[in-house]
Amino acid sequence: MNFDYSETQQMVAEAAKNFAIQYIKPHVMEWDESQTFPTHVFKKAGELGFMGVLVPEVYGGSGLGYHEYIAIIEEISKIDPSIGLSVAAHNSLCTNHILSFGNEAQKKKWIPKLASAELIGAWGLTEHNTGSDAGGMNTTAVLDGDHYVLNGAKNFITHGETGDIAVVVARTGEKGDSHGMSAFVVERGTKGFLAGKKENKLGMRASETAELIFQDCRIPKENLLGELGDGFIQSMKILDGGRISIGALSLGIAKGAAEAAIKYSKEREQFGKPISKFQGISFKLADMATKIEAAELMLHKAAYLKNKGEAVTKIGAMSKMYASEICVEIANEAVQVHGGYGYTKDYPVEKFYRDAKLCTIGEGTTEIQKLVIAREILK
């Protein structure tokens, strides 16, 4: 197996790094404190091809693969994980769902605008009482003539307030039936489609999270994605790829925190020498580096299989679970290396520490990943 970055990967990673340094880094703490969702930054990301990474060129996308996708999310997340999260959600959830299961007319209508970030996408599966148990959703879609009428609410939705369109999964059959749910595209401005409460979060604060509310929301029946009743099955397939996204986000956080810890350990002196010279600190750095290497290898194996069109359910869950757990550990240890300064907002590790925890929850908790892995290995 070839472990070298291709020339394309190197170019894409460098472009994402430069974008993050120029357009994101100067504003990280400002957006974090104010919970600002910087729409203009995503428009710029769209110009550079970062909002349609996996979209074929025929639909206005970059036409790249999952190795390049990981590189982009990783580089952005090393600067600001909340921006990395939003780029990942737009690409892997909303855009990818339409790209994977939409018909040709639907793809032509929405994908080019999503790839350019003319439209910001949201994806609605989770509800107030159905987190891991997505099959128990209460939001319904009832056919009435040429329209489906949606009623219910989704929560913890990335871009729930600002997103221009949303892919929404609603119940069209019996509760708990895996073939009783369907996916629909709902456009902002549709009567009865409202934004609800915006969450006040621990971390990822520049990535908007809010409710989607549907009150007798009528959408054309041609907005149904794929076959009636396939929405849940589609969502599970989308989440397989989405777990690579969260793994890449986690990897970026881990690398950002570790690089900050290494830098600080070389500069901070105690007892007449840099603290990096003390075994207690150097061993922490060694553990960080080893765990990052393992997470990166696992993620790129998942990317390799995904690019080949092979099943990634098991390796996707493994890579997401491992990368998210080690990014929390590494962010924690990075704060420890900084000592009291790590607890202040003057150093980046404080924010990495807050942002990291979401990775073990979003797009399937660690516990759900273990269920998925166990089910796969016990087949």
mmCIF file of C-alpha atoms in Angstrom:
data_model
loop_
_atom_site.group_PDB
_atom_site.id
_atom_site.type_symbol
_atom_site.label_atom_id
_atom_site.label_comp_id
_atom_site.label_asym_id
_atom_site.label_seq_id
_atom_site.Cartn_x
_atom_site.Cartn_y
_atom_site.Cartn_z
ATOM 1 C CA MET A 1 0.000 0.000 0.000
ATOM 2 C CA ASN A 2 1.287 3.453 -0.916
ATOM 3 C CA PHE A 3 1.296 5.804 2.085
ATOM 4 C CA ASP A 4 2.556 8.845 0.170
ATOM 5 C CA TYR A 5 0.329 11.859 -0.279
ATOM 6 C CA SER A 6 -0.416 12.292 -3.960
ATOM 7 C CA GLU A 7 0.403 15.587 -5.618
ATOM 8 C CA THR A 8 -3.322 16.427 -5.652
ATOM 9 C CA GLN A 9 -3.643 15.707 -1.936
ATOM 10 C CA GLN A 10 -0.667 17.928 -1.196
ATOM 11 C CA MET A 11 -2.039 20.782 -3.293
ATOM 12 C CA VAL A 12 -5.508 20.487 -1.776
ATOM 13 C CA ALA A 13 -4.150 20.338 1.775
ATOM 14 C CA GLU A 14 -1.987 23.409 1.163
ATOM 15 C CA ALA A 15 -4.925 25.317 -0.328
ATOM 16 C CA ALA A 16 -7.143 24.437 2.662
ATOM 17 C CA LYS A 17 -4.386 25.426 5.078
ATOM 18 C CA ASN A 18 -3.890 28.804 3.392
ATOM 19 C CA PHE A 19 -7.654 29.399 3.296
ATOM 20 C CA ALA A 20 -7.945 28.668 7.020
ATOM 21 C CA ILE A 21 -5.016 30.888 7.964
ATOM 22 C CA GLN A 22 -6.192 33.809 5.827
ATOM 23 C CA TYR A 23 -9.970 33.775 6.291
ATOM 24 C CA ILE A 24 -10.589 31.931 9.565
ATOM 25 C CA LYS A 25 -7.662 32.267 11.983
ATOM 26 C CA PRO A 26 -7.972 36.043 12.639
ATOM 27 C CA HIS A 27 -11.593 35.622 13.773
ATOM 28 C CA VAL A 28 -11.633 32.296 15.654
ATOM 29 C CA MET A 29 -12.228 33.596 19.174
ATOM 30 C CA GLU A 30 -14.487 36.437 18.013
ATOM 31 C CA TRP A 31 -16.854 33.976 16.290
ATOM 32 C CA ASP A 32 -16.607 31.557 19.204
ATOM 33 C CA GLU A 33 -17.535 34.147 21.821
ATOM 34 C CA SER A 34 -20.424 35.585 19.803
ATOM 35 C CA GLN A 35 -21.584 32.269 18.315
ATOM 36 C CA THR A 36 -21.381 33.877 14.875
ATOM 37 C CA PHE A 37 -21.991 31.629 11.872
ATOM 38 C CA PRO A 38 -19.797 33.337 9.234
ATOM 39 C CA THR A 39 -21.794 32.691 6.063
ATOM 40 C CA HIS A 40 -19.360 34.730 3.945
ATOM 41 C CA VAL A 41 -16.524 32.351 4.824
ATOM 42 C CA PHE A 42 -18.485 29.400 3.451
ATOM 43 C CA LYS A 43 -19.182 31.330 0.270
ATOM 44 C CA LYS A 44 -15.410 31.760 -0.092
ATOM 45 C CA ALA A 45 -14.914 28.064 0.644
ATOM 46 C CA GLY A 46 -17.380 27.381 -2.165
ATOM 47 C CA GLU A 47 -15.325 29.468 -4.576
ATOM 48 C CA LEU A 48 -12.294 27.330 -3.734
ATOM 49 C CA GLY A 49 -14.179 24.063 -4.232
ATOM 50 C CA PHE A 50 -14.353 23.043 -0.572
ATOM 51 C CA MET A 51 -18.156 22.880 -0.413
ATOM 52 C CA GLY A 52 -18.497 20.311 -3.188
ATOM 53 C CA VAL A 53 -15.370 18.253 -2.666
ATOM 54 C CA LEU A 54 -16.884 14.891 -3.625
ATOM 55 C CA VAL A 55 -19.286 16.286 -6.230
ATOM 56 C CA PRO A 56 -18.438 15.332 -9.852
ATOM 57 C CA GLU A 57 -17.323 18.189 -12.068
ATOM 58 C CA VAL A 58 -20.393 17.742 -14.272
ATOM 59 C CA TYR A 59 -22.461 19.108 -11.359
ATOM 60 C CA GLY A 60 -20.035 21.929 -10.604
ATOM 61 C CA GLY A 61 -18.057 20.120 -7.934
ATOM 62 C CA SER A 62 -14.358 19.473 -7.401
ATOM 63 C CA GLY A 63 -14.582 15.820 -8.390
ATOM 64 C CA LEU A 64 -12.135 14.726 -5.696
ATOM 65 C CA GLY A 65 -12.004 11.602 -3.543
ATOM 66 C CA TYR A 66 -12.101 10.866 0.163
ATOM 67 C CA HIS A 67 -8.332 11.198 0.736
ATOM 68 C CA GLU A 68 -8.503 14.806 -0.454
ATOM 69 C CA TYR A 69 -11.703 15.336 1.500
ATOM 70 C CA ILE A 70 -10.003 14.227 4.736
ATOM 71 C CA ALA A 71 -7.099 16.580 4.010
ATOM 72 C CA ILE A 72 -9.424 19.579 3.574
ATOM 73 C CA ILE A 73 -11.467 18.936 6.735
ATOM 74 C CA GLU A 74 -8.308 18.220 8.721
ATOM 75 C CA GLU A 75 -6.496 21.426 7.706
ATOM 76 C CA ILE A 76 -9.508 23.654 8.399
ATOM 77 C CA SER A 77 -10.162 21.928 11.730
ATOM 78 C CA LYS A 78 -6.569 22.485 12.866
ATOM 79 C CA ILE A 79 -7.412 26.199 12.825
ATOM 80 C CA ASP A 80 -11.096 26.149 13.829
ATOM 81 C CA PRO A 81 -12.962 22.854 14.331
ATOM 82 C CA SER A 82 -16.354 24.565 14.242
ATOM 83 C CA ILE A 83 -15.761 25.713 10.662
ATOM 84 C CA GLY A 84 -14.439 22.253 9.822
ATOM 85 C CA LEU A 85 -17.628 20.752 11.260
ATOM 86 C CA SER A 86 -19.871 22.946 9.107
ATOM 87 C CA VAL A 87 -17.895 22.236 5.939
ATOM 88 C CA ALA A 88 -18.090 18.514 6.730
ATOM 89 C CA ALA A 89 -21.833 18.551 7.438
ATOM 90 C CA HIS A 90 -22.595 20.481 4.250
ATOM 91 C CA ASN A 91 -20.530 18.093 2.124
ATOM 92 C CA SER A 92 -21.204 14.691 3.628
ATOM 93 C CA LEU A 93 -24.812 15.001 4.765
ATOM 94 C CA CYS A 94 -27.059 17.346 2.757
ATOM 95 C CA THR A 95 -25.076 17.493 -0.484
ATOM 96 C CA ASN A 96 -24.069 13.849 -0.450
ATOM 97 C CA HIS A 97 -27.611 12.654 0.285
ATOM 98 C CA ILE A 98 -28.996 14.431 -2.788
ATOM 99 C CA LEU A 99 -26.002 13.339 -4.871
ATOM 100 C CA SER A 100 -26.344 9.704 -3.765
ATOM 101 C CA PHE A 101 -30.100 9.242 -3.935
ATOM 102 C CA GLY A 102 -31.553 12.092 -5.983
ATOM 103 C CA ASN A 103 -32.711 11.667 -9.564
ATOM 104 C CA GLU A 104 -31.052 13.549 -12.401
ATOM 105 C CA ALA A 105 -33.489 16.475 -12.246
ATOM 106 C CA GLN A 106 -32.964 16.858 -8.497
ATOM 107 C CA LYS A 107 -29.193 16.727 -8.850
ATOM 108 C CA LYS A 108 -29.179 19.352 -11.587
ATOM 109 C CA LYS A 109 -31.505 21.582 -9.584
ATOM 110 C CA TRP A 110 -29.662 21.612 -6.262
ATOM 111 C CA ILE A 111 -26.156 20.104 -6.431
ATOM 112 C CA PRO A 112 -24.388 22.884 -8.426
ATOM 113 C CA LYS A 113 -25.746 25.517 -6.028
ATOM 114 C CA LEU A 114 -24.675 23.454 -3.008
ATOM 115 C CA ALA A 115 -21.211 22.814 -4.472
ATOM 116 C CA SER A 116 -20.649 26.554 -4.964
ATOM 117 C CA ALA A 117 -22.184 27.394 -1.547
ATOM 118 C CA GLU A 118 -24.822 29.536 -3.238
ATOM 119 C CA LEU A 119 -26.988 27.307 -1.040
ATOM 120 C CA ILE A 120 -25.960 26.192 2.462
ATOM 121 C CA GLY A 121 -27.286 22.727 3.273
ATOM 122 C CA ALA A 122 -28.768 21.178 6.412
ATOM 123 C CA TRP A 123 -29.705 17.555 7.157
ATOM 124 C CA GLY A 124 -32.485 16.581 9.549
ATOM 125 C CA LEU A 125 -32.686 13.159 11.200
ATOM 126 C CA THR A 126 -32.398 13.718 14.966
ATOM 127 C CA GLU A 127 -35.412 14.685 17.067
ATOM 128 C CA HIS A 128 -35.885 15.717 20.708
ATOM 129 C CA ASN A 129 -36.840 12.235 21.852
ATOM 130 C CA THR A 130 -34.984 10.220 19.227
ATOM 131 C CA GLY A 131 -31.238 10.636 19.324
ATOM 132 C CA SER A 132 -29.617 7.242 18.823
ATOM 133 C CA ASP A 133 -33.093 5.712 18.275
ATOM 134 C CA ALA A 134 -33.708 7.533 14.997
ATOM 135 C CA GLY A 135 -36.273 4.936 13.911
ATOM 136 C CA GLY A 136 -38.688 6.171 16.573
ATOM 137 C CA MET A 137 -39.097 9.609 14.989
ATOM 138 C CA ASN A 138 -42.357 11.513 15.307
ATOM 139 C CA THR A 139 -42.080 13.913 12.345
ATOM 140 C CA THR A 140 -44.558 12.792 9.680
ATOM 141 C CA ALA A 141 -45.040 13.338 5.949
ATOM 142 C CA VAL A 142 -48.527 12.659 4.597
ATOM 143 C CA LEU A 143 -49.355 12.685 0.895
ATOM 144 C CA ASP A 144 -52.096 15.150 -0.020
ATOM 145 C CA GLY A 145 -52.615 15.387 -3.765
ATOM 146 C CA ASP A 146 -49.391 16.564 -5.392
ATOM 147 C CA HIS A 147 -47.774 17.518 -2.085
ATOM 148 C CA TYR A 148 -46.466 15.928 1.085
ATOM 149 C CA VAL A 149 -47.487 17.693 4.284
ATOM 150 C CA LEU A 150 -44.755 17.674 6.959
ATOM 151 C CA ASN A 151 -45.460 18.101 10.666
ATOM 152 C CA GLY A 152 -42.984 17.792 13.515
ATOM 153 C CA ALA A 153 -39.559 19.051 14.539
ATOM 154 C CA LYS A 154 -35.894 18.141 14.267
ATOM 155 C CA ASN A 155 -33.217 19.279 16.691
ATOM 156 C CA PHE A 156 -29.431 19.566 16.930
ATOM 157 C CA ILE A 157 -29.408 20.375 13.209
ATOM 158 C CA THR A 158 -26.251 21.936 11.795
ATOM 159 C CA HIS A 159 -27.282 25.061 9.839
ATOM 160 C CA GLY A 160 -30.846 24.687 11.138
ATOM 161 C CA GLU A 161 -31.355 28.448 11.170
ATOM 162 C CA THR A 162 -29.283 29.673 8.216
ATOM 163 C CA GLY A 163 -29.374 26.692 5.848
ATOM 164 C CA ASP A 164 -31.070 27.389 2.522
ATOM 165 C CA ILE A 165 -32.267 23.839 1.960
ATOM 166 C CA ALA A 166 -32.542 20.765 4.168
ATOM 167 C CA VAL A 167 -32.751 17.057 3.526
ATOM 168 C CA VAL A 168 -35.328 15.905 6.064
ATOM 169 C CA VAL A 169 -36.215 12.338 7.012
ATOM 170 C CA ALA A 170 -39.853 11.930 8.069
ATOM 171 C CA ARG A 171 -42.152 9.041 8.926
ATOM 172 C CA THR A 172 -44.343 7.898 6.030
ATOM 173 C CA GLY A 173 -45.246 4.543 7.571
ATOM 174 C CA GLU A 174 -45.426 2.871 10.962
ATOM 175 C CA LYS A 175 -43.180 4.064 13.791
ATOM 176 C CA GLY A 176 -40.140 1.852 14.226
ATOM 177 C CA ASP A 177 -40.404 0.355 10.716
ATOM 178 C CA SER A 178 -37.064 0.805 8.976
ATOM 179 C CA HIS A 179 -38.980 1.065 5.689
ATOM 180 C CA GLY A 180 -41.504 3.511 7.138
ATOM 181 C CA MET A 181 -39.421 6.662 6.682
ATOM 182 C CA SER A 182 -38.669 8.767 3.617
ATOM 183 C CA ALA A 183 -36.273 11.591 2.727
ATOM 184 C CA PHE A 184 -37.360 14.933 1.299
ATOM 185 C CA VAL A 185 -35.716 18.170 0.198
ATOM 186 C CA VAL A 186 -37.284 21.197 1.864
ATOM 187 C CA GLU A 187 -36.365 24.686 0.665
ATOM 188 C CA ARG A 188 -36.113 27.680 2.976
ATOM 189 C CA GLY A 189 -39.033 30.004 2.440
ATOM 190 C CA THR A 190 -41.519 27.160 2.117
ATOM 191 C CA LYS A 191 -44.621 28.040 4.141
ATOM 192 C CA GLY A 192 -44.660 26.143 7.432
ATOM 193 C CA PHE A 193 -40.876 25.559 7.472
ATOM 194 C CA LEU A 194 -39.436 27.446 10.430
ATOM 195 C CA ALA A 195 -36.217 27.717 12.390
ATOM 196 C CA GLY A 196 -36.575 27.090 16.112
ATOM 197 C CA LYS A 197 -34.266 27.384 19.084
ATOM 198 C CA LYS A 198 -30.571 27.945 18.394
ATOM 199 C CA GLU A 199 -28.469 25.933 20.855
ATOM 200 C CA ASN A 200 -26.029 27.667 23.216
ATOM 201 C CA LYS A 201 -23.178 25.179 23.132
ATOM 202 C CA LEU A 202 -20.038 24.243 25.042
ATOM 203 C CA GLY A 203 -17.933 24.169 21.884
ATOM 204 C CA MET A 204 -18.196 24.305 18.094
ATOM 205 C CA ARG A 205 -19.885 27.629 18.689
ATOM 206 C CA ALA A 206 -19.340 29.117 15.225
ATOM 207 C CA SER A 207 -21.098 26.096 13.712
ATOM 208 C CA GLU A 208 -24.780 26.878 13.959
ATOM 209 C CA THR A 209 -27.009 24.253 15.610
ATOM 210 C CA ALA A 210 -30.767 24.810 15.723
ATOM 211 C CA GLU A 211 -34.218 23.255 15.465
ATOM 212 C CA LEU A 212 -36.148 22.690 12.255
ATOM 213 C CA ILE A 213 -39.910 23.044 12.742
ATOM 214 C CA PHE A 214 -42.613 21.906 10.313
ATOM 215 C CA GLN A 215 -46.176 23.128 10.689
ATOM 216 C CA ASP A 216 -48.402 21.857 7.870
ATOM 217 C CA CYS A 217 -45.412 22.375 5.593
ATOM 218 C CA ARG A 218 -46.410 21.468 2.040
ATOM 219 C CA ILE A 219 -43.637 20.332 -0.286
ATOM 220 C CA PRO A 220 -44.007 19.077 -3.879
ATOM 221 C CA LYS A 221 -44.008 15.305 -4.124
ATOM 222 C CA GLU A 222 -41.136 15.546 -6.626
ATOM 223 C CA ASN A 223 -38.957 16.580 -3.637
ATOM 224 C CA LEU A 224 -39.021 12.970 -2.424
ATOM 225 C CA LEU A 225 -35.495 11.527 -2.642
ATOM 226 C CA GLY A 226 -35.372 7.987 -3.975
ATOM 227 C CA GLU A 227 -38.221 5.595 -3.249
ATOM 228 C CA LEU A 228 -40.926 6.076 -0.646
ATOM 229 C CA GLY A 229 -39.893 4.267 2.535
ATOM 230 C CA ASP A 230 -36.148 4.274 1.796
ATOM 231 C CA GLY A 231 -35.247 7.335 3.886
ATOM 232 C CA PHE A 232 -33.899 5.519 6.915
ATOM 233 C CA ILE A 233 -31.852 3.065 4.842
ATOM 234 C CA GLN A 234 -30.460 5.996 2.844
ATOM 235 C CA SER A 235 -29.574 7.833 6.065
ATOM 236 C CA MET A 236 -27.593 4.891 7.439
ATOM 237 C CA LYS A 237 -25.561 4.798 4.209
ATOM 238 C CA ILE A 238 -24.977 8.557 4.373
ATOM 239 C CA LEU A 239 -23.796 8.227 7.974
ATOM 240 C CA ASP A 240 -21.237 5.599 6.926
ATOM 241 C CA GLY A 241 -19.477 8.283 4.867
ATOM 242 C CA GLY A 242 -20.285 10.953 7.444
ATOM 243 C CA ARG A 243 -18.273 9.052 10.012
ATOM 244 C CA ILE A 244 -15.189 9.545 7.851
ATOM 245 C CA SER A 245 -16.003 13.276 8.020
ATOM 246 C CA ILE A 246 -16.152 13.303 11.816
ATOM 247 C CA GLY A 247 -12.989 11.222 11.921
ATOM 248 C CA ALA A 248 -11.248 13.846 9.762
ATOM 249 C CA LEU A 249 -12.593 16.609 12.008
ATOM 250 C CA SER A 250 -11.292 14.718 15.046
ATOM 251 C CA LEU A 251 -7.912 14.237 13.397
ATOM 252 C CA GLY A 252 -7.656 17.970 12.737
ATOM 253 C CA ILE A 253 -8.450 18.770 16.375
ATOM 254 C CA ALA A 254 -5.939 16.207 17.607
ATOM 255 C CA LYS A 255 -3.190 17.534 15.331
ATOM 256 C CA GLY A 256 -3.963 21.162 16.173
ATOM 257 C CA ALA A 257 -3.879 20.487 19.906
ATOM 258 C CA ALA A 258 -0.731 18.364 19.690
ATOM 259 C CA GLU A 259 1.114 20.953 17.587
ATOM 260 C CA ALA A 260 0.181 23.657 20.089
ATOM 261 C CA ALA A 261 1.416 21.486 22.966
ATOM 262 C CA ILE A 262 4.729 20.736 21.236
ATOM 263 C CA LYS A 263 5.283 24.409 20.450
ATOM 264 C CA TYR A 264 4.512 25.510 24.005
ATOM 265 C CA SER A 265 6.650 22.761 25.559
ATOM 266 C CA LYS A 266 9.695 23.989 23.623
ATOM 267 C CA GLU A 267 9.141 27.616 24.654
ATOM 268 C CA ARG A 268 8.106 27.232 28.301
ATOM 269 C CA GLU A 269 11.066 26.904 30.667
ATOM 270 C CA GLN A 270 11.021 25.589 34.226
ATOM 271 C CA PHE A 271 13.989 24.745 36.421
ATOM 272 C CA GLY A 272 16.314 26.161 33.783
ATOM 273 C CA LYS A 273 15.229 24.174 30.728
ATOM 274 C CA PRO A 274 12.271 23.757 28.340
ATOM 275 C CA ILE A 275 9.544 21.572 29.798
ATOM 276 C CA SER A 276 9.803 19.360 26.676
ATOM 277 C CA LYS A 277 13.040 18.062 28.233
ATOM 278 C CA PHE A 278 11.150 16.574 31.164
ATOM 279 C CA GLN A 279 10.060 12.976 30.734
ATOM 280 C CA GLY A 280 6.612 13.678 32.167
ATOM 281 C CA ILE A 281 5.941 16.061 29.298
ATOM 282 C CA SER A 282 7.838 14.288 26.512
ATOM 283 C CA PHE A 283 5.962 11.033 27.178
ATOM 284 C CA LYS A 284 2.651 12.882 26.809
ATOM 285 C CA LEU A 285 3.826 14.193 23.446
ATOM 286 C CA ALA A 286 4.937 10.707 22.385
ATOM 287 C CA ASP A 287 1.512 9.272 23.235
ATOM 288 C CA MET A 288 -0.189 12.055 21.273
ATOM 289 C CA ALA A 289 1.924 11.436 18.176
ATOM 290 C CA THR A 290 1.334 7.679 18.267
ATOM 291 C CA LYS A 291 -2.430 7.969 18.622
ATOM 292 C CA ILE A 292 -2.614 10.533 15.821
ATOM 293 C CA GLU A 293 -0.644 8.225 13.536
ATOM 294 C CA ALA A 294 -2.998 5.311 14.264
ATOM 295 C CA ALA A 295 -6.125 7.428 13.728
ATOM 296 C CA GLU A 296 -4.782 8.805 10.458
ATOM 297 C CA LEU A 297 -3.948 5.383 9.068
ATOM 298 C CA MET A 298 -7.386 4.025 9.964
ATOM 299 C CA LEU A 299 -9.144 7.007 8.387
ATOM 300 C CA HIS A 300 -7.232 6.728 5.147
ATOM 301 C CA LYS A 301 -7.979 3.000 4.989
ATOM 302 C CA ALA A 302 -11.666 3.918 5.224
ATOM 303 C CA ALA A 303 -11.138 6.539 2.500
ATOM 304 C CA TYR A 304 -9.368 3.986 0.294
ATOM 305 C CA LEU A 305 -12.280 1.549 0.558
ATOM 306 C CA LYS A 306 -14.876 4.302 0.099
ATOM 307 C CA ASN A 307 -13.148 5.504 -3.083
ATOM 308 C CA LYS A 308 -13.311 1.926 -4.411
ATOM 309 C CA GLY A 309 -17.027 1.750 -3.687
ATOM 310 C CA GLU A 310 -16.600 -0.964 -1.075
ATOM 311 C CA ALA A 311 -18.455 -1.265 2.227
ATOM 312 C CA VAL A 312 -17.096 1.004 4.954
ATOM 313 C CA THR A 313 -19.638 0.374 7.704
ATOM 314 C CA LYS A 314 -17.152 -1.346 10.029
ATOM 315 C CA ILE A 315 -13.987 0.628 9.263
ATOM 316 C CA GLY A 316 -15.953 3.899 9.162
ATOM 317 C CA ALA A 317 -17.344 3.262 12.634
ATOM 318 C CA MET A 318 -13.918 2.169 13.902
ATOM 319 C CA SER A 319 -12.118 5.187 12.511
ATOM 320 C CA LYS A 320 -14.777 7.625 13.761
ATOM 321 C CA MET A 321 -14.839 6.064 17.226
ATOM 322 C CA TYR A 322 -11.067 5.917 17.632
ATOM 323 C CA ALA A 323 -10.285 9.345 16.167
ATOM 324 C CA SER A 324 -13.000 11.063 18.217
ATOM 325 C CA GLU A 325 -11.933 9.434 21.473
ATOM 326 C CA ILE A 326 -8.227 10.193 20.999
ATOM 327 C CA CYS A 327 -8.927 13.800 20.009
ATOM 328 C CA VAL A 328 -10.639 14.313 23.380
ATOM 329 C CA GLU A 329 -7.666 12.694 25.154
ATOM 330 C CA ILE A 330 -5.118 14.737 23.227
ATOM 331 C CA ALA A 331 -6.956 18.034 23.742
ATOM 332 C CA ASN A 332 -7.104 17.259 27.466
ATOM 333 C CA GLU A 333 -3.385 16.483 27.644
ATOM 334 C CA ALA A 334 -2.563 19.585 25.586
ATOM 335 C CA VAL A 335 -4.289 21.718 28.221
ATOM 336 C CA GLN A 336 -2.268 19.871 30.886
ATOM 337 C CA VAL A 337 0.999 20.585 29.067
ATOM 338 C CA HIS A 338 0.102 24.293 29.060
ATOM 339 C CA GLY A 339 -0.675 24.247 32.777
ATOM 340 C CA GLY A 340 -2.611 27.291 33.957
ATOM 341 C CA TYR A 341 -2.228 29.002 30.590
ATOM 342 C CA GLY A 342 -4.074 26.119 28.946
ATOM 343 C CA TYR A 343 -7.144 27.071 30.941
ATOM 344 C CA THR A 344 -7.189 30.565 29.482
ATOM 345 C CA LYS A 345 -8.559 31.740 26.143
ATOM 346 C CA ASP A 346 -5.169 33.216 25.247
ATOM 347 C CA TYR A 347 -3.991 29.833 23.972
ATOM 348 C CA PRO A 348 -5.750 27.653 21.372
ATOM 349 C CA VAL A 349 -5.873 24.466 23.451
ATOM 350 C CA GLU A 350 -8.740 25.786 25.595
ATOM 351 C CA LYS A 351 -10.965 25.872 22.516
ATOM 352 C CA PHE A 352 -9.747 22.523 21.175
ATOM 353 C CA TYR A 353 -10.662 21.063 24.569
ATOM 354 C CA ARG A 354 -14.232 22.385 24.344
ATOM 355 C CA ASP A 355 -14.692 21.562 20.667
ATOM 356 C CA ALA A 356 -13.355 18.003 20.894
ATOM 357 C CA LYS A 357 -16.189 16.493 22.930
ATOM 358 C CA LEU A 358 -18.770 16.900 20.183
ATOM 359 C CA CYS A 359 -16.846 14.414 18.042
ATOM 360 C CA THR A 360 -17.708 11.531 20.389
ATOM 361 C CA ILE A 361 -21.426 12.404 20.119
ATOM 362 C CA GLY A 362 -22.250 13.760 16.646
ATOM 363 C CA GLU A 363 -23.190 11.409 13.785
ATOM 364 C CA GLY A 364 -23.464 8.500 16.188
ATOM 365 C CA THR A 365 -22.114 8.333 19.724
ATOM 366 C CA THR A 366 -19.124 6.191 20.659
ATOM 367 C CA GLU A 367 -21.580 3.680 22.096
ATOM 368 C CA ILE A 368 -23.478 3.469 18.799
ATOM 369 C CA GLN A 369 -20.180 2.960 16.930
ATOM 370 C CA LYS A 370 -19.434 0.002 19.214
ATOM 371 C CA LEU A 371 -22.859 -1.467 18.435
ATOM 372 C CA VAL A 372 -22.184 -1.072 14.711
ATOM 373 C CA ILE A 373 -18.716 -2.626 14.980
ATOM 374 C CA ALA A 374 -19.944 -5.521 17.122
ATOM 375 C CA ARG A 375 -22.791 -6.238 14.714
ATOM 376 C CA GLU A 376 -20.374 -6.267 11.776
ATOM 377 C CA ILE A 377 -17.805 -8.596 13.351
ATOM 378 C CA LEU A 378 -20.479 -10.985 14.677
ATOM 379 C CA LYS A 379 -22.251 -11.428 11.323
#
